mmCIF file of N, CA and C in Angstrom:
data_model
loop_
_atom_site.group_PDB
_atom_site.id
_atom_site.type_symbol
_atom_site.label_atom_id
_atom_site.label_comp_id
_atom_site.label_asym_id
_atom_site.label_seq_id
_atom_site.Cartn_x
_atom_site.Cartn_y
_atom_site.Cartn_z
ATOM 1 N N UNK A 1 -19.788 9.653 -4.988
ATOM 2 C CA UNK A 1 -18.894 8.015 -3.733
ATOM 3 C C UNK A 1 -19.665 8.485 -2.726
ATOM 4 N N UNK A 2 -19.496 7.320 -2.235
ATOM 5 C CA UNK A 2 -20.385 7.555 -0.792
ATOM 6 C C UNK A 2 -19.346 7.641 0.715
ATOM 7 N N UNK A 3 -19.805 8.680 1.106
ATOM 8 C CA UNK A 3 -19.077 9.501 2.494
ATOM 9 C C UNK A 3 -18.758 7.883 3.563
ATOM 10 N N UNK A 4 -17.871 7.468 2.838
ATOM 11 C CA UNK A 4 -18.034 6.441 4.963
ATOM 12 C C UNK A 4 -16.673 7.178 5.691
ATOM 13 N N UNK A 5 -16.736 6.584 6.789
ATOM 14 C CA UNK A 5 -15.476 6.958 7.348
ATOM 15 C C UNK A 5 -14.206 6.620 7.327
ATOM 16 N N UNK A 6 -14.172 5.545 6.231
ATOM 17 C CA UNK A 6 -12.519 5.519 5.897
ATOM 18 C C UNK A 6 -12.136 6.363 5.154
ATOM 19 N N UNK A 7 -12.571 7.520 4.491
ATOM 20 C CA UNK A 7 -11.755 8.358 3.611
ATOM 21 C C UNK A 7 -10.931 9.303 4.459
ATOM 22 N N UNK A 8 -11.573 9.125 6.022
ATOM 23 C CA UNK A 8 -11.225 10.661 7.085
ATOM 24 C C UNK A 8 -10.331 9.815 8.089
ATOM 25 N N UNK A 9 -9.484 8.185 7.514
ATOM 26 C CA UNK A 9 -8.299 7.802 8.417
ATOM 27 C C UNK A 9 -6.910 8.178 7.520
ATOM 28 N N UNK A 10 -6.457 8.931 8.328
ATOM 29 C CA UNK A 10 -4.739 9.383 7.447
ATOM 30 C C UNK A 10 -4.075 8.061 6.829
ATOM 31 N N UNK A 11 -4.592 6.907 7.934
ATOM 32 C CA UNK A 11 -3.760 5.723 7.134
ATOM 33 C C UNK A 11 -4.364 5.399 5.393
ATOM 34 N N UNK A 12 -5.529 5.364 5.196
ATOM 35 C CA UNK A 12 -6.091 5.220 3.973
ATOM 36 C C UNK A 12 -5.939 6.646 2.916
ATOM 37 N N UNK A 13 -5.547 7.446 3.536
ATOM 38 C CA UNK A 13 -5.281 8.579 2.568
ATOM 39 C C UNK A 13 -3.585 8.725 2.304
ATOM 40 N N UNK A 14 -2.829 7.804 3.528
ATOM 41 C CA UNK A 14 -1.962 7.998 3.036
ATOM 42 C C UNK A 14 -1.393 6.884 2.039
ATOM 43 N N UNK A 15 -2.431 5.775 1.969
ATOM 44 C CA UNK A 15 -2.710 4.631 1.052
ATOM 45 C C UNK A 15 -2.635 5.300 -0.152
ATOM 46 N N UNK A 16 -3.536 6.056 -0.180
ATOM 47 C CA UNK A 16 -3.801 6.728 -1.936
ATOM 48 C C UNK A 16 -2.926 7.120 -2.439
ATOM 49 N N UNK A 17 -2.056 8.000 -1.511
ATOM 50 C CA UNK A 17 -0.698 8.718 -1.817
ATOM 51 C C UNK A 17 -0.023 7.606 -2.525
ATOM 52 N N UNK A 18 0.597 6.366 -1.897
ATOM 53 C CA UNK A 18 1.215 6.011 -2.342
ATOM 54 C C UNK A 18 1.293 5.467 -3.675
ATOM 55 N N UNK A 19 -1.170 5.023 -3.701
ATOM 56 C CA UNK A 19 -1.151 4.346 -5.147
ATOM 57 C C UNK A 19 -0.412 5.750 -6.251
ATOM 58 N N UNK A 20 -0.678 6.789 -5.906
ATOM 59 C CA UNK A 20 -0.518 7.866 -6.690
ATOM 60 C C UNK A 20 1.000 7.568 -7.174
ATOM 61 N N UNK A 21 1.912 7.351 -5.965
ATOM 62 C CA UNK A 21 3.420 7.463 -6.085
ATOM 63 C C UNK A 21 3.909 5.904 -6.792
ATOM 64 N N UNK A 22 3.579 5.057 -6.940
ATOM 65 C CA UNK A 22 3.601 3.474 -7.478
ATOM 66 C C UNK A 22 3.406 4.234 -8.918
ATOM 67 N N UNK A 23 1.950 4.249 -9.172
ATOM 68 C CA UNK A 23 1.778 4.754 -11.147
ATOM 69 C C UNK A 23 3.193 5.950 -11.348
ATOM 70 N N UNK A 24 2.949 6.734 -10.878
ATOM 71 C CA UNK A 24 3.712 7.607 -11.380
ATOM 72 C C UNK A 24 5.177 7.062 -11.322
ATOM 73 N N UNK A 25 6.131 6.485 -10.563
ATOM 74 C CA UNK A 25 7.073 5.543 -10.707
ATOM 75 C C UNK A 25 6.937 4.624 -11.998
ATOM 76 N N UNK A 26 5.858 3.968 -11.949
ATOM 77 C CA UNK A 26 6.182 2.413 -12.917
ATOM 78 C C UNK A 26 5.843 3.300 -14.002
ATOM 79 N N UNK A 27 5.137 4.524 -14.433
ATOM 80 C CA UNK A 27 5.018 4.824 -15.663
ATOM 81 C C UNK A 27 6.523 4.507 -16.562
ATOM 82 N N UNK A 28 7.647 4.792 -16.172
ATOM 83 C CA UNK A 28 8.567 4.214 -17.445
ATOM 84 C C UNK A 28 9.488 3.407 -16.969
ATOM 85 N N UNK A 29 8.978 2.233 -16.650
ATOM 86 C CA UNK A 29 9.278 0.607 -16.334
ATOM 87 C C UNK A 29 9.323 0.357 -17.987
ATOM 88 N N UNK A 30 10.516 -0.851 -18.700
ATOM 89 C CA UNK A 30 10.423 -1.408 -19.788
ATOM 90 C C UNK A 30 8.351 -2.034 -20.317
ATOM 91 N N UNK A 31 8.892 -1.934 -21.496
ATOM 92 C CA UNK A 31 7.472 -2.841 -22.026
ATOM 93 C C UNK A 31 7.647 -3.810 -21.408
ATOM 94 N N UNK A 32 8.171 -4.555 -21.539
ATOM 95 C CA UNK A 32 8.666 -5.844 -21.244
ATOM 96 C C UNK A 32 8.166 -6.315 -19.918
ATOM 97 N N UNK A 33 8.253 -5.268 -18.844
ATOM 98 C CA UNK A 33 7.209 -5.383 -17.555
ATOM 99 C C UNK A 33 6.078 -5.064 -17.279
ATOM 100 N N UNK A 34 5.310 -4.130 -18.402
ATOM 101 C CA UNK A 34 3.904 -3.773 -18.375
ATOM 102 C C UNK A 34 3.060 -4.949 -17.639
ATOM 103 N N UNK A 35 3.565 -6.024 -18.242
ATOM 104 C CA UNK A 35 2.119 -7.147 -17.704
ATOM 105 C C UNK A 35 2.873 -7.917 -16.497
ATOM 106 N N UNK A 36 3.963 -7.800 -16.360
ATOM 107 C CA UNK A 36 4.844 -8.389 -14.782
ATOM 108 C C UNK A 36 4.781 -7.440 -13.380
ATOM 109 N N UNK A 37 5.460 -6.859 -13.613
ATOM 110 C CA UNK A 37 6.669 -6.216 -12.626
ATOM 111 C C UNK A 37 5.341 -5.160 -12.573
ATOM 112 N N UNK A 38 5.032 -4.776 -13.273
ATOM 113 C CA UNK A 38 4.272 -2.993 -13.533
ATOM 114 C C UNK A 38 2.594 -3.717 -13.021
ATOM 115 N N UNK A 39 2.316 -4.247 -13.460
ATOM 116 C CA UNK A 39 1.120 -4.802 -12.911
ATOM 117 C C UNK A 39 0.794 -5.373 -11.595
ATOM 118 N N UNK A 40 1.858 -6.489 -11.285
ATOM 119 C CA UNK A 40 2.058 -7.186 -9.799
ATOM 120 C C UNK A 40 1.600 -5.497 -9.005
ATOM 121 N N UNK A 41 3.095 -4.244 -8.923
ATOM 122 C CA UNK A 41 3.112 -3.559 -8.100
ATOM 123 C C UNK A 41 1.948 -2.603 -7.858
ATOM 124 N N UNK A 42 1.390 -2.731 -8.854
ATOM 125 C CA UNK A 42 0.212 -2.034 -8.785
ATOM 126 C C UNK A 42 -0.843 -2.283 -7.994
ATOM 127 N N UNK A 43 -1.370 -3.709 -8.447
ATOM 128 C CA UNK A 43 -2.210 -4.219 -7.638
ATOM 129 C C UNK A 43 -1.946 -4.296 -6.226
ATOM 130 N N UNK A 44 -0.998 -4.649 -6.393
ATOM 131 C CA UNK A 44 -0.875 -4.809 -4.585
ATOM 132 C C UNK A 44 -0.847 -3.343 -3.592
ATOM 133 N N UNK A 45 0.014 -2.399 -4.570
ATOM 134 C CA UNK A 45 -0.692 -1.052 -3.870
ATOM 135 C C UNK A 45 -1.671 -0.701 -4.158
ATOM 136 N N UNK A 46 -3.471 -0.595 -4.936
ATOM 137 C CA UNK A 46 -3.852 -0.850 -4.974
ATOM 138 C C UNK A 46 -5.083 -2.198 -4.060
ATOM 139 N N UNK A 47 -4.183 -2.958 -3.165
ATOM 140 C CA UNK A 47 -4.712 -3.992 -2.669
ATOM 141 C C UNK A 47 -4.672 -3.117 -1.061
ATOM 142 N N UNK A 48 -3.718 -2.471 -1.156
ATOM 143 C CA UNK A 48 -3.295 -1.852 0.494
ATOM 144 C C UNK A 48 -4.703 -0.435 0.742
ATOM 145 N N UNK A 49 -4.722 0.310 0.359
ATOM 146 C CA UNK A 49 -6.379 0.907 0.153
ATOM 147 C C UNK A 49 -7.460 0.495 0.242
ATOM 148 N N UNK A 50 -7.413 -0.628 -0.413
ATOM 149 C CA UNK A 50 -8.368 -1.622 -0.675
ATOM 150 C C UNK A 50 -9.171 -2.281 0.115
ATOM 151 N N UNK A 51 -8.154 -2.690 1.054
ATOM 152 C CA UNK A 51 -8.365 -3.583 2.537
ATOM 153 C C UNK A 51 -8.408 -3.083 2.992
ATOM 154 N N UNK A 52 -7.901 -1.800 3.384
ATOM 155 C CA UNK A 52 -8.328 -0.423 4.374
ATOM 156 C C UNK A 52 -9.633 -0.483 4.377
ATOM 157 N N UNK A 53 -10.230 0.534 3.246
ATOM 158 C CA UNK A 53 -11.404 0.342 3.248
ATOM 159 C C UNK A 53 -12.524 -0.834 3.803
ATOM 160 N N UNK A 54 -12.211 -1.973 3.528
ATOM 161 C CA UNK A 54 -13.098 -2.998 3.844
ATOM 162 C C UNK A 54 -12.778 -3.476 5.504
ATOM 163 N N UNK A 55 -11.506 -3.340 5.747
ATOM 164 C CA UNK A 55 -11.493 -3.490 7.199
ATOM 165 C C UNK A 55 -12.420 -2.834 7.917
ATOM 166 N N UNK A 56 -12.374 -1.195 7.439
ATOM 167 C CA UNK A 56 -12.754 -0.506 8.632
ATOM 168 C C UNK A 56 -14.382 -0.971 8.622
ATOM 169 N N UNK A 57 -15.243 -0.944 7.077
ATOM 170 C CA UNK A 57 -16.147 -1.577 7.262
ATOM 171 C C UNK A 57 -17.118 -2.947 7.869
ATOM 172 N N UNK A 58 -16.041 -3.943 8.300
ATOM 173 C CA UNK A 58 -15.995 -4.640 9.202
ATOM 174 C C UNK A 58 -16.698 -4.486 10.740
ATOM 175 N N UNK A 59 -17.391 -4.945 10.778
ATOM 176 C CA UNK A 59 -17.788 -4.749 12.190
ATOM 177 C C UNK A 59 -17.004 -5.481 13.577
ATOM 178 N N UNK A 60 -16.841 -6.512 13.257
ATOM 179 C CA UNK A 60 -16.315 -7.184 14.723
ATOM 180 C C UNK A 60 -14.383 -7.355 14.280
ATOM 181 N N UNK A 61 -14.369 -6.709 15.732
ATOM 182 C CA UNK A 61 -12.565 -6.746 15.737
ATOM 183 C C UNK A 61 -11.924 -7.802 15.087
ATOM 184 N N UNK A 62 -12.403 -8.886 14.642
ATOM 185 C CA UNK A 62 -11.378 -10.396 14.281
ATOM 186 C C UNK A 62 -11.137 -9.600 12.203
ATOM 187 N N UNK A 63 -12.598 -9.303 11.934
ATOM 188 C CA UNK A 63 -12.448 -9.034 10.562
ATOM 189 C C UNK A 63 -11.899 -8.162 10.283
ATOM 190 N N UNK A 64 -11.622 -6.750 11.131
ATOM 191 C CA UNK A 64 -11.470 -5.705 11.037
ATOM 192 C C UNK A 64 -9.493 -5.884 10.844
ATOM 193 N N UNK A 65 -8.948 -6.855 11.509
ATOM 194 C CA UNK A 65 -7.756 -6.443 11.775
ATOM 195 C C UNK A 65 -7.396 -7.879 11.095
ATOM 196 N N UNK A 66 -8.027 -8.735 10.181
ATOM 197 C CA UNK A 66 -8.058 -9.549 9.174
ATOM 198 C C UNK A 66 -7.792 -8.547 8.094
ATOM 199 N N UNK A 67 -8.253 -8.106 7.391
ATOM 200 C CA UNK A 67 -8.141 -7.123 6.679
ATOM 201 C C UNK A 67 -6.918 -6.290 6.615
ATOM 202 N N UNK A 68 -6.710 -5.928 7.841
ATOM 203 C CA UNK A 68 -5.899 -4.681 8.443
ATOM 204 C C UNK A 68 -4.350 -5.314 8.241
ATOM 205 N N UNK A 69 -4.549 -6.179 8.337
ATOM 206 C CA UNK A 69 -3.192 -7.654 8.039
ATOM 207 C C UNK A 69 -2.678 -8.089 6.350
ATOM 208 N N UNK A 70 -4.057 -8.287 5.801
ATOM 209 C CA UNK A 70 -3.554 -8.185 4.259
ATOM 210 C C UNK A 70 -3.574 -6.958 3.754
ATOM 211 N N UNK A 71 -3.470 -5.678 3.670
ATOM 212 C CA UNK A 71 -3.546 -4.356 3.689
ATOM 213 C C UNK A 71 -1.576 -4.585 4.064
ATOM 214 N N UNK A 72 -1.412 -4.583 5.325
ATOM 215 C CA UNK A 72 -0.026 -4.361 5.449
ATOM 216 C C UNK A 72 0.585 -4.833 4.788
ATOM 217 N N UNK A 73 0.262 -6.979 4.004
ATOM 218 C CA UNK A 73 0.862 -8.316 3.940
ATOM 219 C C UNK A 73 1.340 -7.343 2.103
ATOM 220 N N UNK A 74 -0.090 -6.644 2.094
ATOM 221 C CA UNK A 74 0.247 -5.803 -0.003
ATOM 222 C C UNK A 74 1.179 -4.676 0.728
ATOM 223 N N UNK A 75 1.318 -3.867 1.444
ATOM 224 C CA UNK A 75 1.834 -2.970 2.317
ATOM 225 C C UNK A 75 3.799 -4.065 1.292
ATOM 226 N N UNK A 76 4.072 -4.861 2.010
ATOM 227 C CA UNK A 76 5.357 -5.703 2.144
ATOM 228 C C UNK A 76 5.767 -5.987 1.018
ATOM 229 N N UNK A 77 4.919 -6.268 0.184
ATOM 230 C CA UNK A 77 4.874 -6.749 -1.473
ATOM 231 C C UNK A 77 5.379 -5.829 -2.315
ATOM 232 N N UNK A 78 4.550 -4.713 -1.624
ATOM 233 C CA UNK A 78 5.075 -3.402 -2.746
ATOM 234 C C UNK A 78 6.509 -2.999 -2.344
ATOM 235 N N UNK A 79 7.031 -3.362 -1.315
ATOM 236 C CA UNK A 79 8.038 -2.599 -0.781
ATOM 237 C C UNK A 79 9.055 -3.766 -1.746
ATOM 238 N N UNK A 80 8.690 -4.992 -1.142
ATOM 239 C CA UNK A 80 9.689 -6.350 -2.076
ATOM 240 C C UNK A 80 9.674 -5.647 -3.487
ATOM 241 N N UNK A 81 8.827 -5.584 -4.433
ATOM 242 C CA UNK A 81 9.217 -4.806 -6.124
ATOM 243 C C UNK A 81 9.102 -3.971 -6.088
ATOM 244 N N UNK A 82 9.316 -2.767 -4.765
ATOM 245 C CA UNK A 82 10.002 -1.962 -5.589
ATOM 246 C C UNK A 82 11.490 -2.011 -5.398
ATOM 247 N N UNK A 83 12.007 -2.682 -4.693
ATOM 248 C CA UNK A 83 13.858 -3.671 -4.295
ATOM 249 C C UNK A 83 13.828 -3.843 -4.956
ATOM 250 N N UNK A 84 12.970 -5.163 -5.563
ATOM 251 C CA UNK A 84 13.078 -5.386 -7.201
ATOM 252 C C UNK A 84 13.834 -4.407 -7.741
ATOM 253 N N UNK A 85 12.731 -3.482 -8.136
ATOM 254 C CA UNK A 85 13.174 -2.433 -9.291
ATOM 255 C C UNK A 85 14.167 -2.272 -9.556
ATOM 256 N N UNK A 86 14.744 -1.558 -7.837
ATOM 257 C CA UNK A 86 16.188 -0.868 -7.490
ATOM 258 C C UNK A 86 16.842 -1.776 -8.257
ATOM 259 N N UNK A 87 16.871 -3.475 -7.939
ATOM 260 C CA UNK A 87 18.573 -4.283 -8.127
ATOM 261 C C UNK A 87 18.409 -4.200 -9.634
ATOM 262 N N UNK A 88 17.193 -4.511 -10.211
ATOM 263 C CA UNK A 88 17.410 -4.132 -11.870
ATOM 264 C C UNK A 88 17.328 -2.846 -12.552
ATOM 265 N N UNK A 89 17.393 -2.103 -11.366
ATOM 266 C CA UNK A 89 17.643 -0.273 -12.302
ATOM 267 C C UNK A 89 16.758 0.159 -12.893
ATOM 268 N N UNK A 90 15.720 -0.279 -12.560
ATOM 269 C CA UNK A 90 14.292 0.375 -13.487
ATOM 270 C C UNK A 90 14.083 1.938 -12.279
ATOM 271 N N UNK A 91 14.099 2.043 -11.592
ATOM 272 C CA UNK A 91 14.025 3.749 -10.747
ATOM 273 C C UNK A 91 15.487 3.424 -9.871
ATOM 274 N N UNK A 92 15.730 4.857 -9.104
ATOM 275 C CA UNK A 92 16.492 5.355 -8.738
ATOM 276 C C UNK A 92 16.779 5.585 -7.343
ATOM 277 N N UNK A 93 16.904 4.504 -6.418
ATOM 278 C CA UNK A 93 16.759 5.359 -5.245
ATOM 279 C C UNK A 93 16.583 6.648 -4.587
ATOM 280 N N UNK A 94 17.611 7.871 -5.070
ATOM 281 C CA UNK A 94 17.264 8.798 -4.532
ATOM 282 C C UNK A 94 15.870 9.890 -5.150
ATOM 283 N N UNK A 95 15.424 9.387 -6.309
ATOM 284 C CA UNK A 95 13.795 9.185 -7.017
ATOM 285 C C UNK A 95 12.752 9.064 -5.709
ATOM 286 N N UNK A 96 13.322 7.643 -5.032
ATOM 287 C CA UNK A 96 11.443 7.149 -3.902
ATOM 288 C C UNK A 96 11.844 7.379 -2.674
ATOM 289 N N UNK A 97 12.202 8.984 -2.968
ATOM 290 C CA UNK A 97 12.377 9.519 -0.889
ATOM 291 C C UNK A 97 10.385 9.457 -0.838
ATOM 292 N N UNK A 98 9.800 9.710 -1.213
ATOM 293 C CA UNK A 98 8.438 9.781 -1.089
ATOM 294 C C UNK A 98 7.758 8.892 -0.927
ATOM 295 N N UNK A 99 8.233 8.044 -1.867
ATOM 296 C CA UNK A 99 7.515 6.343 -1.858
ATOM 297 C C UNK A 99 7.743 5.849 -0.318
ATOM 298 N N UNK A 100 8.888 5.885 -0.214
ATOM 299 C CA UNK A 100 9.749 5.030 1.312
ATOM 300 C C UNK A 100 9.174 5.447 1.934
ATOM 301 N N UNK A 101 8.567 7.091 2.094
ATOM 302 C CA UNK A 101 7.825 8.187 3.210
ATOM 303 C C UNK A 101 6.501 7.300 3.730
ATOM 304 N N UNK A 102 5.433 7.224 2.341
ATOM 305 C CA UNK A 102 4.286 6.421 2.836
ATOM 306 C C UNK A 102 4.636 5.221 3.270
ATOM 307 N N UNK A 103 5.263 4.649 2.676
ATOM 308 C CA UNK A 103 5.462 2.936 2.760
ATOM 309 C C UNK A 103 5.467 3.074 4.034
ATOM 310 N N UNK A 104 6.612 3.480 4.851
ATOM 311 C CA UNK A 104 6.985 3.309 6.220
ATOM 312 C C UNK A 104 5.766 3.950 7.034
ATOM 313 N N UNK A 105 5.108 4.962 6.289
ATOM 314 C CA UNK A 105 4.357 5.612 7.383
ATOM 315 C C UNK A 105 2.685 4.698 7.597
ATOM 316 N N UNK A 106 2.695 3.929 6.380
ATOM 317 C CA UNK A 106 1.426 3.377 6.416
ATOM 318 C C UNK A 106 1.476 1.784 7.161
ATOM 319 N N UNK A 107 2.828 1.595 6.381
ATOM 320 C CA UNK A 107 3.213 0.377 7.535
ATOM 321 C C UNK A 107 2.891 0.558 8.844
ATOM 322 N N UNK A 108 3.937 1.872 9.674
ATOM 323 C CA UNK A 108 3.366 2.212 11.333
ATOM 324 C C UNK A 108 1.880 2.106 11.704
ATOM 325 N N UNK A 109 1.434 2.969 11.262
ATOM 326 C CA UNK A 109 0.013 3.103 11.045
ATOM 327 C C UNK A 109 -0.466 1.653 11.183
ATOM 328 N N UNK A 110 -1.062 1.105 9.828
ATOM 329 C CA UNK A 110 -1.144 -0.436 10.288
ATOM 330 C C UNK A 110 -1.528 -1.105 11.497
ATOM 331 N N UNK A 111 -0.001 -1.195 11.967
ATOM 332 C CA UNK A 111 0.522 -2.415 12.699
ATOM 333 C C UNK A 111 0.027 -1.420 14.259
ATOM 334 N N UNK A 112 -0.122 -0.536 13.828
ATOM 335 C CA UNK A 112 -0.607 0.354 15.620
ATOM 336 C C UNK A 112 -2.143 -0.005 15.454
ATOM 337 N N UNK A 113 -2.958 0.054 14.556
ATOM 338 C CA UNK A 113 -4.258 -0.471 14.345
ATOM 339 C C UNK A 113 -4.287 -1.400 14.982
ATOM 340 N N UNK A 114 -3.937 -2.259 13.786
ATOM 341 C CA UNK A 114 -3.770 -3.742 14.704
ATOM 342 C C UNK A 114 -3.609 -4.434 16.135
ATOM 343 N N UNK A 115 -2.807 -2.970 16.548
ATOM 344 C CA UNK A 115 -2.365 -3.538 18.164
ATOM 345 C C UNK A 115 -3.080 -3.023 19.386
ATOM 346 N N UNK A 116 -4.061 -1.924 18.558
ATOM 347 C CA UNK A 116 -5.287 -1.514 18.915
ATOM 348 C C UNK A 116 -6.094 -2.223 19.227
ATOM 349 N N UNK A 117 -6.874 -3.042 18.019
ATOM 350 C CA UNK A 117 -8.029 -3.848 17.989
ATOM 351 C C UNK A 117 -7.919 -4.880 19.032
ATOM 352 N N UNK A 118 -5.729 -5.570 19.286
ATOM 353 C CA UNK A 118 -5.929 -6.834 20.051
ATOM 354 C C UNK A 118 -5.832 -6.457 21.051
ATOM 355 N N UNK A 119 -6.127 -5.156 21.480
ATOM 356 C CA UNK A 119 -6.085 -4.128 23.127
ATOM 357 C C UNK A 119 -6.789 -4.415 23.655
ATOM 358 N N UNK A 120 -7.816 -4.166 22.780
ATOM 359 C CA UNK A 120 -9.080 -3.741 23.072
ATOM 360 C C UNK A 120 -10.108 -4.898 22.545
ATOM 361 N N UNK A 121 -10.329 -5.935 24.214
ATOM 362 C CA UNK A 121 -11.238 -6.997 23.946
ATOM 363 C C UNK A 121 -12.963 -6.520 23.975
#
């Protein structure tokens, strides 16, 4: 594997932990959700870390910010799908504490990174 700088970013490391949590929680979803909700939430979680990596590889601040925006949007998508999973009773609120920690921390870090890119012209 390539030894690239994005792998040292805490936000990237948290996003990988988020992916692992999503996969662990979605294992027990009903079979009929494998190609609907499970597929969607997993793809969104993967998109978070993929766009962080791609953004970090960009040279211009504008491009970096755009990929971080996409990553944060995917994070919001994961959050929404977790909420839907709770409503459908596929997961229990008291079982997703660590997942919530990764969601919130990743969102905050991405927001701060985006703000910092805007502040430095």
